[in-house]
Coordinates of C-alpha atoms in Angstrom, one line a residue:
Chain A
M1 CA 23.5 -6.3 50.4
K2 CA 23.9 -9.2 48.0
Y3 CA 25.3 -8.3 44.6
S4 CA 23.6 -9.7 41.6
S5 CA 25.5 -10.1 38.3
F6 CA 22.3 -9.3 36.3
S7 CA 19.9 -6.7 37.6
P8 CA 16.8 -5.5 35.6
A9 CA 16.4 -2.7 38.1
R10 CA 19.9 -1.4 37.3
I11 CA 19.2 -1.7 33.6
W12 CA 15.9 0.2 34.1
T13 CA 17.8 2.9 36.1
L14 CA 20.2 3.3 33.2
A15 CA 17.4 3.4 30.7
S16 CA 15.5 6.1 32.5
A17 CA 18.7 8.1 32.8
T18 CA 19.1 7.7 29.1
V19 CA 15.6 8.9 28.4
T20 CA 16.2 12.0 30.6
Q21 CA 19.5 12.6 28.8
L22 CA 17.8 12.4 25.3
V23 CA 14.8 14.5 26.3
R24 CA 17.2 17.2 27.5
M25 CA 18.7 17.2 24.0
K26 CA 15.3 18.5 22.8
I27 CA 14.8 15.4 20.6
L28 CA 11.1 15.4 21.2
A29 CA 10.7 18.8 19.5
F30 CA 10.0 16.6 16.4
L31 CA 6.6 15.8 17.9
L32 CA 5.5 19.4 17.3
V33 CA 6.8 19.3 13.7
F34 CA 4.9 16.0 13.2
C35 CA 1.6 17.5 14.5
V36 CA 2.0 20.4 12.1
I37 CA 2.7 18.0 9.2
V38 CA -0.3 15.8 10.0
V39 CA -2.7 18.6 10.4
G40 CA -1.4 20.2 7.2
A41 CA -1.7 16.9 5.3
G42 CA -5.1 16.3 6.7
F43 CA -6.6 19.5 5.4
A44 CA -4.7 19.9 2.2
F45 CA -5.9 18.9 -1.3
P46 CA -9.6 19.1 -0.6
V47 CA -10.4 18.7 -4.3
M48 CA -9.4 15.0 -4.4
N49 CA -11.8 12.2 -3.9
P50 CA -12.5 11.2 -0.2
E51 CA -10.6 7.9 -0.4
Q52 CA -7.5 9.6 -1.9
Q53 CA -7.6 12.4 0.7
L54 CA -7.4 9.9 3.5
K55 CA -4.8 7.9 1.8
L56 CA -2.6 11.0 1.3
L57 CA -3.0 11.8 5.0
K58 CA -1.9 8.3 6.0
D59 CA 1.0 8.4 3.5
V60 CA 2.3 11.6 4.8
S61 CA 1.8 10.7 8.5
F62 CA 3.4 7.3 8.1
G63 CA 6.2 8.8 6.1
A64 CA 6.9 11.3 8.9
L65 CA 6.6 8.6 11.6
Q66 CA 9.2 6.5 9.7
I67 CA 11.6 9.4 9.3
F68 CA 11.2 10.4 12.9
S69 CA 11.9 6.9 14.2
I70 CA 14.8 6.1 11.9
V71 CA 16.5 9.5 12.5
I72 CA 16.1 9.2 16.3
A73 CA 17.2 5.6 16.3
I74 CA 20.4 6.4 14.4
V75 CA 21.3 9.8 15.8
A76 CA 20.3 9.3 19.4
T77 CA 22.0 6.0 19.7
S78 CA 25.1 7.2 18.0
L79 CA 25.4 10.1 20.4
L80 CA 25.0 8.1 23.6
L81 CA 28.5 6.5 24.0
P82 CA 30.5 9.5 22.8
R83 CA 28.4 11.9 25.0
D84 CA 28.9 9.7 28.1
L85 CA 32.6 9.6 27.4
E86 CA 32.7 13.3 26.9
D87 CA 30.7 14.0 30.1
R88 CA 32.7 11.3 31.9
T89 CA 29.4 9.8 33.1
L90 CA 30.6 6.5 31.6
Y91 CA 33.5 6.3 34.0
T92 CA 31.3 7.1 37.0
I93 CA 28.8 4.3 36.0
L94 CA 31.4 1.7 35.1
S95 CA 33.5 2.4 38.3
K96 CA 30.5 1.0 40.2
P97 CA 29.6 -2.7 40.1
V98 CA 27.7 -2.3 36.8
P99 CA 28.6 -4.9 34.2
R100 CA 29.3 -3.4 30.7
F101 CA 26.5 -5.4 29.1
E102 CA 24.0 -3.9 31.6
Y103 CA 25.2 -0.5 30.6
L104 CA 24.7 -1.3 26.9
L105 CA 21.2 -2.8 27.5
G106 CA 20.2 0.2 29.6
K107 CA 21.3 2.6 26.9
L108 CA 19.4 0.6 24.2
L109 CA 16.3 0.2 26.3
G110 CA 16.4 4.0 27.0
V111 CA 16.4 4.8 23.2
L112 CA 13.7 2.2 22.6
V113 CA 11.5 3.7 25.3
L114 CA 12.0 7.2 23.9
I115 CA 11.1 6.1 20.4
G116 CA 8.2 4.0 21.7
V117 CA 6.7 6.9 23.7
G118 CA 7.3 9.3 20.8
L119 CA 5.5 7.0 18.4
I120 CA 2.6 6.4 20.8
L121 CA 2.1 10.2 21.2
M122 CA 2.3 10.7 17.4
D123 CA 0.0 7.8 16.8
I124 CA -2.6 9.4 19.1
A125 CA -2.3 12.8 17.3
F126 CA -2.4 11.1 13.9
S127 CA -5.4 8.9 14.9
A128 CA -7.3 11.9 16.1
V129 CA -6.7 13.9 12.9
L130 CA -7.5 10.8 10.8
W131 CA -10.8 10.2 12.6
L132 CA -11.8 13.8 12.4
R133 CA -11.0 14.0 8.7
Q134 CA -12.8 10.6 8.1
T135 CA -15.9 11.9 9.8
M136 CA -15.8 15.2 7.8
V137 CA -15.1 13.6 4.5
L138 CA -17.9 11.1 5.0
A139 CA -20.4 13.9 6.0
Q140 CA -19.4 16.0 3.0
S141 CA -19.8 13.1 0.6
I142 CA -23.2 12.0 2.0
G143 CA -24.3 15.6 1.8
A144 CA -23.2 15.8 -1.9
L145 CA -25.1 12.6 -2.6
K146 CA -28.2 14.0 -0.9
Q147 CA -28.0 17.2 -2.9
E148 CA -27.9 15.2 -6.1
G149 CA -30.8 13.2 -4.8
V150 CA -29.0 9.9 -5.1
A151 CA -28.3 9.1 -1.5
T152 CA -29.8 5.6 -1.6
P153 CA -29.0 3.3 1.3
E154 CA -26.7 1.2 -1.1
A155 CA -24.8 4.3 -2.2
V156 CA -24.3 5.5 1.4
A157 CA -23.2 2.0 2.5
Q158 CA -20.7 1.8 -0.4
L159 CA -19.4 5.3 0.5
N160 CA -19.1 4.2 4.1
E161 CA -17.1 1.1 3.0
F162 CA -14.7 3.1 0.8
V163 CA -14.1 5.8 3.4
G164 CA -14.0 3.2 6.3
K165 CA -11.3 1.2 4.5
Q166 CA -9.1 4.3 4.3
G167 CA -10.1 5.6 7.7
L168 CA -9.1 4.8 11.3
T169 CA -8.8 1.0 12.0
W170 CA -6.7 -1.2 14.3
N171 CA -4.5 -1.8 11.3
V172 CA -3.2 1.7 11.4
H173 CA -1.8 1.0 14.9
F174 CA -0.2 -2.3 13.7
G175 CA 1.5 -0.2 11.0
V176 CA 2.9 2.0 13.8
L177 CA 4.1 -1.1 15.6
A178 CA 5.9 -2.2 12.5
I179 CA 7.7 1.2 12.3
F180 CA 8.7 0.8 16.0
L181 CA 10.1 -2.7 15.4
K182 CA 12.2 -1.4 12.4
A183 CA 13.5 1.5 14.5
S184 CA 14.4 -1.0 17.3
V185 CA 16.6 -3.0 14.9
I186 CA 18.2 0.2 13.6
A187 CA 18.9 1.4 17.2
A188 CA 20.5 -2.0 18.1
L189 CA 22.6 -1.8 14.9
A190 CA 23.7 1.8 15.6
L191 CA 24.7 0.8 19.1
M192 CA 26.8 -2.1 17.7
I193 CA 28.5 0.2 15.2
S194 CA 29.2 2.8 17.9
C195 CA 31.0 0.2 20.0
F196 CA 33.8 0.0 17.5
S197 CA 33.6 3.3 15.8
T198 CA 35.9 6.2 16.6
S199 CA 33.5 9.1 16.0
T200 CA 29.8 9.9 16.2
L201 CA 29.9 11.0 12.5
F202 CA 31.3 7.6 11.5
T203 CA 28.5 5.8 13.4
V204 CA 25.8 8.0 11.9
V205 CA 27.1 7.6 8.3
I206 CA 27.7 3.9 8.5
T207 CA 24.4 3.1 10.2
F208 CA 22.6 5.3 7.7
C209 CA 24.3 3.4 4.8
V210 CA 23.5 0.0 6.3
T211 CA 19.9 1.2 6.8
I212 CA 19.5 2.0 3.1
I213 CA 21.2 -1.3 2.1
G214 CA 18.9 -3.1 4.6
H215 CA 15.8 -1.8 2.8
G216 CA 17.1 -3.4 -0.4
Q217 CA 18.6 -6.5 1.3
S218 CA 15.8 -8.7 0.1
L219 CA 16.8 -7.9 -3.5
I220 CA 20.4 -8.8 -2.8
R221 CA 19.4 -12.0 -0.9
E222 CA 17.1 -13.2 -3.6
Y223 CA 19.8 -12.6 -6.2
F224 CA 22.2 -14.5 -4.1
L225 CA 19.9 -17.4 -3.2
Q226 CA 18.6 -17.8 -6.7
G227 CA 22.1 -17.8 -8.1
H228 CA 21.7 -14.8 -10.5
F229 CA 25.3 -13.8 -10.2
S230 CA 27.9 -15.6 -12.3
N231 CA 31.0 -13.7 -11.2
V232 CA 32.6 -15.1 -8.0
I233 CA 33.4 -11.6 -6.6
E234 CA 29.8 -10.6 -7.2
K235 CA 28.6 -13.7 -5.4
L236 CA 30.9 -13.2 -2.5
L237 CA 30.0 -9.5 -2.1
S238 CA 26.2 -10.2 -2.4
A239 CA 26.5 -13.0 0.2
L240 CA 28.5 -10.7 2.6
L241 CA 26.0 -7.9 2.2
A242 CA 23.1 -10.2 2.7
I243 CA 24.7 -11.8 5.8
V244 CA 25.9 -8.6 7.5
T245 CA 22.9 -6.3 6.8
P246 CA 19.5 -6.8 8.4
D247 CA 16.4 -7.1 6.1
L248 CA 14.5 -4.0 7.0
G249 CA 12.1 -4.5 4.2
V250 CA 10.4 -7.1 6.4
F251 CA 8.9 -4.3 8.4
D252 CA 7.6 -2.3 5.4
V253 CA 4.1 -3.6 5.8
V254 CA 3.0 0.0 6.1
D255 CA 2.5 0.5 2.4
N256 CA -0.1 -2.2 2.2
V257 CA -1.6 -1.3 5.6
I258 CA -2.3 2.1 4.1
N259 CA -4.2 0.3 1.3
G260 CA -6.4 -1.5 3.9
E261 CA -4.7 -5.0 4.0
L262 CA -5.3 -6.7 7.3
V263 CA -2.3 -7.5 9.5
S264 CA -2.8 -11.0 11.0
S265 CA -1.5 -12.1 14.4
A266 CA 0.8 -14.6 12.6
S267 CA 2.4 -11.7 10.7
I268 CA 2.8 -9.6 13.8
G269 CA 4.4 -12.7 15.6
L270 CA 6.9 -13.1 12.7
M271 CA 7.9 -9.5 12.8
L272 CA 8.3 -9.6 16.6
G273 CA 10.4 -12.8 16.3
T274 CA 12.6 -11.2 13.6
T275 CA 13.1 -8.1 15.7
A276 CA 14.0 -10.3 18.8
L277 CA 16.6 -12.2 16.7
Y278 CA 18.3 -9.0 15.6
L279 CA 18.1 -7.4 19.0
V280 CA 19.7 -10.4 20.7
G281 CA 22.3 -10.9 18.0
Y282 CA 23.4 -7.3 17.7
S283 CA 23.4 -6.9 21.6
V284 CA 25.7 -9.9 21.9
V285 CA 28.1 -8.5 19.2
S286 CA 27.9 -5.1 20.9
H287 CA 28.9 -6.6 24.2
L288 CA 31.8 -8.5 22.7
L289 CA 33.1 -5.3 21.1
F290 CA 32.4 -3.1 24.1
V291 CA 33.9 -5.4 26.8
E292 CA 37.3 -5.0 25.2
K293 CA 37.0 -1.3 24.3
E294 CA 39.6 0.8 26.0
L295 CA 37.9 3.8 27.6
Chain B
M1 CA 41.5 -9.0 19.8
K2 CA 40.0 -12.3 20.8
R3 CA 36.7 -10.7 21.6
H4 CA 36.7 -8.9 18.2
L5 CA 37.1 -12.2 16.5
Q6 CA 34.3 -13.7 18.6
A7 CA 32.1 -10.7 17.6
L8 CA 32.9 -11.3 13.9
V9 CA 32.1 -15.0 14.3
V10 CA 28.8 -14.2 16.0
L11 CA 27.8 -11.7 13.4
L12 CA 28.5 -14.1 10.6
L13 CA 26.7 -16.9 12.4
L14 CA 23.7 -14.6 13.0
G15 CA 23.8 -13.7 9.3
S16 CA 23.9 -17.3 8.1
V17 CA 21.0 -18.2 10.5
K18 CA 18.9 -15.2 9.6
L19 CA 19.1 -15.6 5.8
P20 CA 16.6 -18.5 5.4
L21 CA 14.5 -17.1 8.2
E22 CA 14.3 -13.7 6.5
E23 CA 13.4 -15.4 3.2
S24 CA 10.5 -17.4 4.8
V25 CA 9.2 -14.4 6.7
T26 CA 9.3 -12.3 3.5
Q27 CA 7.4 -15.1 1.6
H28 CA 4.8 -15.3 4.4
L29 CA 4.2 -11.5 4.4
R30 CA 4.0 -11.5 0.6
A31 CA 1.5 -14.3 0.6
A32 CA -0.5 -12.3 3.3
K33 CA -0.4 -9.3 0.8
L34 CA 1.4 -7.3 3.4
L35 CA 4.6 -6.9 1.5
S36 CA 4.9 -5.9 -2.1
K37 CA 7.4 -7.4 -4.5
P38 CA 10.8 -5.7 -4.6
I39 CA 10.7 -2.4 -6.4
D40 CA 11.5 -2.5 -10.1
L41 CA 15.1 -1.2 -10.5
G42 CA 14.1 0.3 -13.9
I43 CA 11.9 2.9 -12.1
R44 CA 15.1 4.6 -10.8
E45 CA 15.5 6.8 -13.8
S46 CA 11.9 7.9 -13.9
V47 CA 11.6 9.0 -10.2
G48 CA 15.1 10.2 -9.6
Q49 CA 17.8 9.0 -7.3
M50 CA 16.4 10.6 -4.1
S51 CA 12.9 9.4 -4.6
F52 CA 14.2 5.9 -5.5
A53 CA 16.2 5.8 -2.3
A54 CA 13.2 7.0 -0.4
A55 CA 10.9 4.4 -2.1
L56 CA 13.5 1.7 -1.3
G57 CA 13.7 3.0 2.3
G58 CA 10.1 2.2 3.1
L59 CA 8.5 5.4 1.8
R60 CA 7.1 3.8 -1.3
S61 CA 3.5 4.8 -0.6
L62 CA 4.5 8.4 0.1
I63 CA 6.5 8.6 -3.2
A64 CA 3.5 7.1 -5.0
S65 CA 1.3 9.8 -3.5
I66 CA 3.7 12.5 -4.6
T67 CA 3.8 11.2 -8.2
Y68 CA 0.0 10.9 -8.1
L69 CA -0.2 14.6 -7.1
R70 CA 2.2 15.5 -9.9
A71 CA -0.1 13.5 -12.3
Y72 CA -3.1 15.4 -11.0
R73 CA -1.3 18.7 -11.7
A74 CA -0.4 17.4 -15.2
W75 CA -4.1 16.6 -15.7
E76 CA -5.1 20.1 -14.8
N77 CA -2.6 21.4 -17.3
I78 CA -3.9 18.9 -20.0
E79 CA -0.5 17.2 -20.5
W80 CA -1.7 13.7 -21.3
A81 CA 1.7 12.1 -22.0
K82 CA 2.9 13.3 -18.7
V83 CA -0.2 12.1 -16.9
D84 CA 0.3 8.7 -18.5
S85 CA 4.0 8.5 -17.5
L86 CA 3.4 9.7 -14.0
F87 CA 0.6 7.3 -13.4
Q88 CA 2.8 4.5 -14.8
I89 CA 5.4 5.3 -12.1
T90 CA 2.6 5.6 -9.4
T91 CA 1.1 2.2 -10.3
R92 CA 4.5 0.6 -10.4
L93 CA 5.3 1.9 -7.0
Q94 CA 2.0 0.7 -5.6
P95 CA 0.5 -2.0 -7.9
R96 CA -1.8 -3.3 -5.2
Y97 CA -3.8 -0.1 -4.8
Q98 CA -6.7 -0.4 -7.3
N99 CA -7.6 3.3 -7.2
Y100 CA -4.4 4.2 -9.1
W101 CA -5.1 1.8 -11.9
D102 CA -8.8 2.8 -12.1
E103 CA -7.9 6.5 -12.2
A104 CA -5.1 6.1 -14.7
S105 CA -7.3 4.2 -17.1
W106 CA -10.1 6.8 -16.6
H107 CA -7.8 9.6 -17.5
M108 CA -6.6 7.8 -20.7
A109 CA -9.8 6.2 -21.9
Y110 CA -12.2 9.1 -21.1
N111 CA -10.4 12.4 -20.5
A112 CA -7.4 12.1 -22.9
A113 CA -9.4 10.3 -25.6
S114 CA -12.2 12.9 -25.6
S115 CA -9.7 15.8 -25.3
Y116 CA -8.1 14.7 -28.6
L117 CA -11.4 13.9 -30.3
Y118 CA -12.7 17.4 -29.8
N119 CA -9.4 19.2 -30.4
E120 CA -10.1 21.2 -33.5
D121 CA -6.4 22.0 -34.0
I122 CA -5.8 18.4 -35.0
E123 CA -6.8 16.8 -38.4
P124 CA -10.0 14.8 -38.1
M125 CA -8.3 11.5 -39.1
V126 CA -5.5 12.0 -36.6
R127 CA -8.1 12.9 -33.9
G128 CA -9.9 9.6 -34.5
K129 CA -6.6 7.7 -34.3
F130 CA -5.7 9.4 -31.0
Y131 CA -9.1 8.8 -29.7
A132 CA -8.8 5.1 -30.4
D133 CA -5.2 4.9 -29.1
Y134 CA -6.0 6.5 -25.8
I135 CA -9.0 4.2 -25.3
Q136 CA -6.8 1.3 -25.9
R137 CA -4.3 2.7 -23.5
G138 CA -7.0 2.8 -20.8
I139 CA -7.8 -0.8 -21.5
D140 CA -4.1 -1.8 -21.4
I141 CA -3.7 -0.1 -18.0
L142 CA -6.7 -2.0 -16.6
N143 CA -5.5 -5.3 -18.0
E144 CA -2.1 -4.7 -16.4
G145 CA -3.7 -3.8 -13.1
L146 CA -5.8 -7.0 -13.2
R147 CA -2.5 -9.0 -13.4
F148 CA -1.8 -7.7 -9.9
L149 CA -5.4 -7.7 -8.7
P150 CA -7.2 -10.4 -10.6
D151 CA -10.1 -10.4 -8.2
D152 CA -10.8 -6.7 -8.0
A153 CA -14.4 -6.0 -8.9
R154 CA -13.8 -2.3 -9.3
L155 CA -11.2 -2.8 -12.0
W156 CA -13.4 -5.4 -13.9
N157 CA -16.3 -2.9 -13.7
A158 CA -14.1 -0.1 -15.1
L159 CA -13.0 -2.4 -17.9
A160 CA -16.7 -3.3 -18.6
E161 CA -17.7 0.3 -18.7
I162 CA -14.9 1.2 -21.2
Y163 CA -16.0 -1.7 -23.5
D164 CA -19.6 -0.6 -23.1
R165 CA -19.3 3.1 -23.4
R166 CA -16.1 3.7 -25.4
V167 CA -15.4 0.7 -27.6
H168 CA -19.0 -0.4 -28.0
D169 CA -18.1 -4.1 -27.7
P170 CA -21.0 -5.5 -25.8
K171 CA -19.6 -9.1 -25.8
K172 CA -16.4 -8.1 -24.0
A173 CA -18.4 -5.7 -21.7
A174 CA -20.7 -8.6 -20.8
E175 CA -17.7 -10.9 -20.0
C176 CA -16.3 -8.2 -17.7
Y177 CA -19.6 -7.6 -15.9
L178 CA -19.8 -11.4 -15.4
E179 CA -16.4 -11.2 -13.7
V180 CA -17.7 -8.4 -11.4
H181 CA -20.7 -10.6 -10.6
R182 CA -18.4 -13.6 -9.9
I183 CA -16.3 -11.6 -7.4
S184 CA -19.0 -9.4 -5.8
H185 CA -22.0 -11.8 -6.0
N186 CA -24.1 -8.7 -6.7
D187 CA -26.9 -9.8 -9.1
R188 CA -27.1 -6.3 -10.6
Y189 CA -23.9 -7.1 -12.6
A190 CA -25.3 -10.3 -14.0
R191 CA -28.2 -8.2 -15.2
F192 CA -25.8 -5.7 -16.8
A193 CA -24.1 -8.6 -18.5
G194 CA -27.5 -9.7 -19.8
Y195 CA -28.2 -6.3 -21.2
Q196 CA -24.8 -6.3 -23.0
Y197 CA -25.2 -9.8 -24.5
A198 CA -28.7 -8.7 -25.7
Q199 CA -27.0 -5.9 -27.8
T200 CA -24.8 -8.4 -29.8
S201 CA -25.8 -9.8 -33.1
D202 CA -25.0 -13.4 -32.1
P203 CA -28.1 -15.6 -31.4
E204 CA -26.0 -17.8 -29.0
L205 CA -25.3 -14.7 -26.9
W206 CA -28.9 -13.7 -27.0
Q207 CA -29.7 -17.0 -25.4
K208 CA -27.1 -16.3 -22.7
A209 CA -28.7 -12.8 -22.2
Y210 CA -32.1 -14.4 -22.0
T211 CA -30.9 -16.9 -19.3
L212 CA -29.3 -14.1 -17.3
L213 CA -32.2 -11.8 -17.5
K214 CA -34.7 -14.5 -16.8
T215 CA -32.7 -15.4 -13.7
A216 CA -32.9 -11.8 -12.6
Y217 CA -36.7 -11.8 -13.4
Y218 CA -37.2 -14.9 -11.2
K219 CA -35.2 -13.2 -8.4
K220 CA -37.9 -10.5 -8.4
Q221 CA -35.7 -8.0 -10.2
R222 CA -38.5 -6.9 -12.5
Q223 CA -37.5 -3.4 -13.5
P224 CA -39.2 -2.1 -16.7
S225 CA -35.8 -2.4 -18.5
V226 CA -35.5 -6.1 -17.6
I227 CA -39.0 -6.9 -18.7
E228 CA -38.6 -4.9 -21.9
Q229 CA -35.3 -6.6 -22.7
I230 CA -36.8 -10.1 -22.0
K231 CA -39.7 -9.4 -24.3
N232 CA -37.3 -8.3 -27.1
L233 CA -35.2 -11.4 -26.6
E234 CA -38.2 -13.6 -26.7
D235 CA -39.2 -12.1 -30.0
K236 CA -35.6 -12.4 -31.4
L237 CA -35.3 -16.0 -30.2
K238 CA -38.9 -16.7 -31.5
L239 CA -39.9 -18.5 -28.3
P240 CA -43.3 -20.2 -28.2
L241 CA -46.0 -18.3 -26.3
M242 CA -46.1 -20.7 -23.4
Q243 CA -42.4 -20.2 -22.7
R244 CA -42.6 -16.4 -22.5
I245 CA -42.9 -14.3 -19.4
P246 CA -46.5 -13.5 -18.3
E247 CA -46.1 -9.9 -19.2
K248 CA -45.4 -10.8 -22.8
R249 CA -48.2 -13.4 -22.9
Q250 CA -50.6 -10.9 -21.6
A251 CA -49.6 -8.3 -24.2
L252 CA -50.0 -10.9 -27.0
E253 CA -53.3 -12.3 -25.8
Q254 CA -54.8 -8.9 -25.2
P255 CA -56.4 -7.1 -28.2
Q256 CA -55.0 -3.7 -28.8
G257 CA -56.8 -0.8 -27.0
M258 CA -58.4 -3.1 -24.4
I259 CA -57.3 -3.0 -20.8
R260 CA -57.4 -6.3 -19.1
P261 CA -58.6 -6.2 -15.5
T262 CA -55.8 -7.2 -13.0
Q263 CA -56.2 -10.5 -11.2

C-alpha cells in the first residue's frame, strides 16, 4: 500500500479517538448543568418586563456557553499531550508512520469537534427554551393588554416587535458560531503552549492568562498603535503583548447580538478569516515546537 | 534549538501580520455595531475585580444583567442613590441597549423624583429641590444615552415625555417629539409635537403647531383633539374665516342653538 505523507483519513482517525478519549473523561456532563442553568434562567424573574426577561435568558445562556467552550478548550487541550504520554498512547501512535503534525492536527480537530458538537446540542436546548419562553411571554403580554382593553392591532404589533427582537432569530445562532470560533483559537493556543510546557498545570494557567489578556488585547493594541505610551519599556511591552496574544475581543459580537444587532455575512467572513489565520499560525508554531520535543 | 528559533520567528511574524488585520476587523465590526468600544477602565472599581475581568472576558452583557438585577433590588428597597449608581454601571457596560437608558431615566425622573416629593420626613423646600434634581438626572441620563444612540426613537420619546409631564417645557417636548417623528416616520408624533407647540406662549411656535396639526388634518387624522386644537390656534392666530378649517367656519356661520343639516 502506497504511503502518503499527508492523510486526512489518518487525521480524522486521530480526531475521533480524541473525541472518544474526552467523552470518557465525562467532559460532556457540563451539558446537563447547562440545561439546568438555561431552564432556571428562563423561568426566573417573572416580574420583569417581557423584553428584559428574554434578554436575561440570553445573557445567562450565552455566558454559560462561553464559559463551557473556553474551559473545555483550555482544559481538554492541555490534558491531551500529557495524558497520551502518561498512557503511552503517544509512543504507539508515533511509532507508526504518522507524522507529528498529523498527530497534532488530529488532536486539535478532535477538541474542535467536541466543542462544536457540545455547542450545537446546547444551542438546540437554548433555542427550544428561548422559543418557549418567547411564546409564553408574548401570550401573557397580549392577555394583559386584552384585560386592560387596550389590545389594539398597533399595540399588539409593537409588542410582537419588541418581543421578537429579543426572541429566537438566526442571529442567536451566529452568536453561538462566534463563541465556537473564539474557542477554536483558544484551543489552538493551548495546544501550542502544551507543546513546550512541562506540566498540565502550567499550560492551563498560561493559556488562561493569555485568554484574559487576549480579551483586552484591542486596548493594548490601540494604545500601542496610537502612540499613547511615552516610556520605551512600556512601548516594547505593549508591542510584545499585542503581537504575541490573539485579539479574542473580535469574537465578542455576542453582547450586541443579544441586543438584536444583525450579523452580516461580511462580518461572519471576517471572523472566519481571523480564526483561520490564528489556527494556521498556531498550528505551524506547534509543529515546530513538537517536532523537536523529546518524548 | 533551531526549530524553537523558527517557532519564535513564525510567532513574531504572525503577530506583526495580524496587528493591522485585527485593527481593520475591529473597526469593521464596530462600524457594523457588532462590537462595542473597549470597556472603560474606570469602571473596574465600581464592579469589582472579578466582574471587571469577566466583563473584559466577553461576559459584558451578563455582568450588565447582574448589575441591572441589583439595581432592581435597590429600587424595591427604595435606595435611589444605589439605583442610580448601579444603572450607571449597567449603561456603561452596555451603552447600546436602549432599555437600560430608558429605565434608568424613568427611575430617576419619575420614581425617585416623586418619592422625594411626597416624603413627609423631608422639609418642603428640600423636597422640591430633590424633585427637580432627580428630574434633571433623568434628563441627563437620556441625553447621555442619545450620544450613543442618536437615532433611537424610544429614548427621544422618553425625553419628550419628561419635558411634557415633569418639566412642563412644551417647546423642548415638541422638539423631542419631532425627533421621534423624523426617526420613526410615525405621523402621530408630529401631531404630539403640534399639541406641545400649541401650549407655548410664543406666536411663532403657534404657527408651527398650526402647520403640524393642519398637516395631520389633511392626512385624515381628524380626532376631536386635533380639530379642537386647530380651532383654538386659528383663534389665537386670528386667521381670516376663509383660511379656517370647515369645522370652524361652520361653527362661526351657524347661529347658536340651530343645527345645520349635514350635506
